[in-house]
CSV table of C-alpha atoms in Angstrom, one decimal:
chain,number,residue,atom,x,y,z
A,1,ALA,CA,0.0,0.0,0.0
A,2,ALA,CA,2.8,2.4,0.8
A,3,ARG,CA,4.5,1.7,-2.5
A,4,ALA,CA,1.2,2.3,-4.4
A,5,CYS,CA,0.9,5.7,-2.6
A,6,TYR,CA,4.4,6.9,-3.6
A,7,VAL,CA,4.0,5.7,-7.2
A,8,CYS,CA,0.7,7.7,-7.4
A,9,PHE,CA,2.4,10.6,-5.7
A,10,LEU,CA,5.2,10.7,-8.3
A,11,ALA,CA,2.7,10.4,-11.1
A,12,VAL,CA,0.7,13.4,-9.8
A,13,LEU,CA,3.9,15.3,-9.0
A,14,MET,CA,5.2,14.9,-12.6
A,15,ALA,CA,1.8,16.0,-14.0
A,16,TRP,CA,1.8,19.1,-11.7
A,17,ILE,CA,5.4,20.0,-12.7
A,18,SER,CA,4.5,19.6,-16.3
A,19,LYS,CA,2.0,22.5,-15.8
A,20,LEU,CA,4.7,24.6,-14.0
A,21,ASN,CA,7.2,25.0,-16.8
A,22,TRP,CA,8.6,21.5,-16.4
A,23,PHE,CA,12.4,21.6,-15.7
A,24,ARG,CA,13.3,24.4,-18.1
A,25,TYR,CA,15.5,27.2,-16.8
A,26,GLU,CA,13.5,30.1,-15.4
A,27,SER,CA,13.7,33.7,-16.8
A,28,GLY,CA,17.2,35.1,-16.7
A,29,GLY,CA,18.7,31.6,-16.8
A,30,VAL,CA,17.8,30.8,-13.2
A,31,VAL,CA,18.0,27.1,-12.4
A,32,SER,CA,14.5,25.4,-12.3
A,33,PHE,CA,12.9,25.4,-8.9
A,34,ASN,CA,11.0,22.2,-9.9
A,35,TRP,CA,14.0,20.0,-9.4
A,36,HIS,CA,13.8,20.7,-5.7
A,37,PRO,CA,10.4,19.1,-4.9
A,38,LEU,CA,11.1,16.2,-7.2
A,39,LEU,CA,14.4,15.3,-5.7
A,40,LEU,CA,13.3,15.8,-2.1
A,41,SER,CA,10.1,13.8,-2.7
A,42,VAL,CA,12.0,10.9,-4.2
A,43,ALA,CA,14.6,11.1,-1.3
A,44,PHE,CA,12.0,10.9,1.5
A,45,LEU,CA,8.9,9.3,0.1
A,46,VAL,CA,10.6,6.7,-2.0
A,47,LEU,CA,14.2,6.0,-0.9
A,48,MET,CA,13.9,6.6,2.8
A,49,ALA,CA,10.5,4.9,2.9
A,50,GLU,CA,12.0,1.8,1.2
A,51,ALA,CA,14.9,1.9,3.6
A,52,LEU,CA,12.6,1.9,6.6
A,53,ILE,CA,10.5,-0.9,5.1
A,54,ALA,CA,13.7,-3.0,4.2
A,55,TYR,CA,14.9,-3.0,7.8
A,56,ALA,CA,11.5,-3.3,9.4
A,57,VAL,CA,10.0,-6.1,7.4
A,58,GLY,CA,12.6,-7.1,4.8
A,59,GLU,CA,13.5,-10.3,6.7
A,60,LYS,CA,9.9,-11.3,7.3
A,61,THR,CA,8.3,-10.5,4.0
A,62,GLY,CA,11.1,-9.9,1.6
A,63,GLY,CA,13.2,-13.1,2.3
A,64,LEU,CA,16.3,-11.0,3.1
A,65,THR,CA,18.9,-12.1,5.5
A,66,HIS,CA,19.6,-9.7,8.4
A,67,ALA,CA,22.9,-8.6,6.8
A,68,ASP,CA,21.2,-8.0,3.4
A,69,ALA,CA,18.4,-6.0,5.0
A,70,LYS,CA,21.0,-3.8,6.8
A,71,THR,CA,23.0,-3.3,3.6
A,72,LEU,CA,19.9,-2.4,1.6
A,73,HIS,CA,18.8,0.0,4.4
A,74,ALA,CA,22.2,1.8,4.3
A,75,GLY,CA,22.4,1.9,0.5
A,76,LEU,CA,19.0,3.4,0.1
A,77,HIS,CA,19.8,6.0,2.7
A,78,LEU,CA,23.0,6.8,0.9
A,79,ALA,CA,21.1,7.4,-2.3
A,80,ALA,CA,18.5,9.5,-0.4
A,81,GLY,CA,21.3,11.6,1.1
A,82,VAL,CA,22.7,12.4,-2.3
A,83,LEU,CA,19.3,13.6,-3.6
A,84,ILE,CA,18.8,15.6,-0.4
A,85,LEU,CA,22.1,17.3,-0.9
A,86,VAL,CA,21.5,18.1,-4.6
A,87,GLY,CA,17.9,19.2,-3.9
A,88,LEU,CA,18.9,21.6,-1.2
A,89,THR,CA,21.8,23.0,-3.3
A,90,ILE,CA,19.3,23.7,-6.1
A,91,ILE,CA,16.9,25.6,-3.9
A,92,PHE,CA,19.7,27.7,-2.4
A,93,VAL,CA,21.0,28.5,-5.8
A,94,ASN,CA,17.5,29.3,-7.2
A,95,HIS,CA,16.8,31.6,-4.3
A,96,ASP,CA,20.2,33.3,-4.6
A,97,GLN,CA,19.8,33.9,-8.3
A,98,LYS,CA,16.3,35.4,-7.8
A,99,GLY,CA,17.3,37.5,-4.7
A,100,ILE,CA,15.0,35.6,-2.3
A,101,PRO,CA,16.1,35.4,1.3
A,102,PRO,CA,16.8,31.8,2.4
A,103,LEU,CA,15.4,30.0,5.4
A,104,TYR,CA,12.5,32.4,6.3
A,105,SER,CA,9.6,30.0,6.2
A,106,LEU,CA,8.3,27.1,8.3
A,107,HIS,CA,8.9,24.8,5.3
A,108,SER,CA,12.5,25.7,5.1
A,109,TRP,CA,13.1,25.2,8.8
A,110,LEU,CA,11.4,21.8,8.8
A,111,GLY,CA,13.3,20.8,5.7
A,112,LEU,CA,16.7,21.8,7.0
A,113,SER,CA,15.9,20.1,10.4
A,114,ALA,CA,15.1,16.9,8.5
A,115,ALA,CA,18.3,17.2,6.5
A,116,VAL,CA,20.5,17.8,9.5
A,117,LEU,CA,18.9,15.0,11.5
A,118,PHE,CA,19.2,12.7,8.4
A,119,LEU,CA,22.9,13.5,8.2
A,120,GLY,CA,23.4,12.8,11.9
A,121,GLN,CA,21.5,9.5,11.7
A,122,PHE,CA,23.5,8.4,8.6
A,123,LEU,CA,26.8,9.1,10.2
A,124,VAL,CA,25.9,7.4,13.5
A,125,GLY,CA,24.4,4.4,11.7
A,126,ALA,CA,27.5,4.0,9.4
A,127,TYR,CA,29.9,4.2,12.4
A,128,VAL,CA,28.0,1.9,14.7
A,129,TYR,CA,26.4,-0.6,12.4
A,130,LEU,CA,28.7,-0.8,9.3
A,131,LEU,CA,32.1,-0.3,10.9
A,132,LYS,CA,31.8,-3.2,13.4
A,133,ALA,CA,31.4,-1.3,16.6
A,134,PRO,CA,31.2,-3.3,19.8
A,135,ARG,CA,27.9,-5.2,20.3
A,136,THR,CA,27.2,-3.4,23.5
A,137,LEU,CA,27.3,0.0,21.7
A,138,LYS,CA,25.0,-1.3,18.9
A,139,GLN,CA,22.5,-2.5,21.4
A,140,ALA,CA,22.6,0.8,23.4
A,141,VAL,CA,22.3,3.0,20.3
A,142,LEU,CA,19.6,0.9,18.5
A,143,PRO,CA,16.4,2.2,20.2
A,144,PHE,CA,17.5,5.8,19.7
A,145,HIS,CA,18.5,5.1,16.1
A,146,LYS,CA,15.1,3.6,15.3
A,147,TYR,CA,13.2,6.4,17.0
A,148,ALA,CA,15.3,9.1,15.3
A,149,GLY,CA,14.9,7.5,11.9
A,150,VAL,CA,11.1,7.6,12.2
A,151,VAL,CA,11.3,11.2,13.4
A,152,THR,CA,13.5,12.1,10.4
A,153,PHE,CA,11.0,10.6,8.0
A,154,VAL,CA,8.1,12.3,9.6
A,155,LEU,CA,9.9,15.6,9.6
A,156,GLY,CA,10.7,15.1,5.9
A,157,VAL,CA,7.1,14.5,5.1
A,158,ALA,CA,6.1,17.5,7.1
A,159,ALA,CA,8.5,19.6,5.1
A,160,ILE,CA,6.9,18.3,1.9
A,161,LEU,CA,3.4,19.1,3.1
A,162,THR,CA,4.3,22.7,4.1
A,163,GLY,CA,6.3,23.1,0.8
A,164,LEU,CA,3.1,22.2,-1.1
A,165,MET,CA,1.1,24.7,0.8
A,166,GLU,CA,3.8,27.4,0.3
A,167,LYS,CA,3.9,26.7,-3.5
A,168,GLN,CA,0.1,26.9,-3.6
A,169,GLY,CA,0.3,30.4,-2.2
A,170,PHE,CA,2.8,31.5,-4.8
A,171,ILE,CA,0.8,30.2,-7.8
A,172,LYS,CA,-2.7,31.1,-6.5
A,173,GLY,CA,-4.7,32.9,-9.2
A,174,ALA,CA,-8.3,33.9,-9.8
A,175,ASP,CA,-9.4,30.2,-10.2
A,176,VAL,CA,-8.7,28.5,-6.9
A,177,TYR,CA,-10.0,25.2,-8.4
A,178,ALA,CA,-7.5,25.1,-11.2
A,179,PRO,CA,-5.7,21.8,-11.6
A,180,THR,CA,-2.4,23.4,-10.5
A,181,MET,CA,-4.1,24.4,-7.2
A,182,LEU,CA,-5.9,21.0,-6.6
A,183,MET,CA,-3.0,18.7,-7.4
A,184,PRO,CA,-1.0,19.7,-4.3
A,185,ASN,CA,-4.0,18.7,-2.2
A,186,ALA,CA,-3.9,15.2,-3.8
A,187,LEU,CA,-0.2,15.0,-3.3
A,188,ALA,CA,-0.6,15.9,0.4
A,189,ILE,CA,-3.2,13.2,0.9
A,190,LEU,CA,-1.0,10.6,-0.8
A,191,ALA,CA,2.0,11.6,1.4
A,192,VAL,CA,-0.1,11.3,4.6
A,193,LEU,CA,-1.5,7.9,3.5
A,194,GLU,CA,2.0,6.6,2.7
A,195,THR,CA,3.2,7.8,6.1
A,196,THR,CA,0.3,6.0,7.8
A,197,PHE,CA,0.9,2.7,6.0
A,198,ILE,CA,4.7,2.8,6.8
A,199,GLY,CA,4.0,3.7,10.4
A,200,PHE,CA,1.6,0.7,10.7
A,201,GLU,CA,4.3,-1.6,9.2
A,202,ILE,CA,7.0,-0.4,11.6
A,203,VAL,CA,4.7,-0.5,14.7
A,204,ASN,CA,3.4,-3.9,13.8
A,205,ARG,CA,7.0,-5.3,13.3
A,206,TYR,CA,8.3,-4.0,16.6
A,207,THR,CA,5.1,-4.9,18.5
A,208,GLU,CA,5.6,-8.5,17.2
A,209,ALA,CA,9.3,-8.4,18.3
A,210,SER,CA,8.4,-7.2,21.8
A,211,LEU,CA,5.8,-9.9,22.2
A,212,ALA,CA,8.2,-12.5,21.0
A,213,ASP,CA,10.9,-11.3,23.5
A,214,ALA,CA,8.3,-11.3,26.3
A,215,MET,CA,7.3,-14.9,25.5
A,216,GLY,CA,10.9,-15.8,25.3
A,217,LEU,CA,11.5,-14.4,28.8
A,218,LEU,CA,8.5,-16.3,30.1
A,219,GLN,CA,10.0,-19.5,28.7
A,220,GLY,CA,13.5,-18.7,29.9
A,221,THR,CA,14.9,-17.7,26.4
A,222,SER,CA,14.9,-14.6,24.2
A,223,SER,CA,14.5,-15.7,20.5
A,224,GLY,CA,12.3,-12.9,19.1
A,225,PRO,CA,13.3,-10.8,16.1
A,226,SER,CA,14.4,-7.9,18.3
A,227,SER,CA,17.2,-10.1,19.8
A,228,ALA,CA,18.8,-10.5,16.4
A,229,ALA,CA,22.2,-8.7,15.9
A,230,PRO,CA,21.7,-5.0,15.1
């Protein structure tokens, strides 16, 4: 269901961008703003979403080994990080070329917060889980890493939603029911639905893991999914 949402999101986003001058340079040779929403949407709603799904349910439903799920999780985040960096660079260049002050809106604050938290998460995750840190450190960091990952994703979605609202304000014309005004509403609903489905998968996975561990403790063992090596 989450994948269906982001596929529909990208289809509607591309249709919307096609009505907003596509990816052509703006007047005066200014780099196209439209790369920014596309790259950031793919980064958070596709790549980061798939990274969360891969680690949460990849072993159970995807037939992945724990090592493969962890590698896929890291690789998808690396790709997302590249798109986030490029997308942010484009919007700073676009605003500078048009003389627009940077970082004045709620959208920009949420987006930058998500990007900074993403970077911190990636660096911590790479050091602790890819560079063979001590098992005790992995176990200590894991709960915080999981929580911060979900928060980063939600912050990214919040930035996308506020960005859609902000763009609506910029393009608002006499016809408030024009396709260019209604498409962002559809995009927002799809983003919220995707977030809901991903949240359900994550909560369901870790609820099952907690129950398995609880049953293991009652039986004198701990064999649930959460006891697997981080």
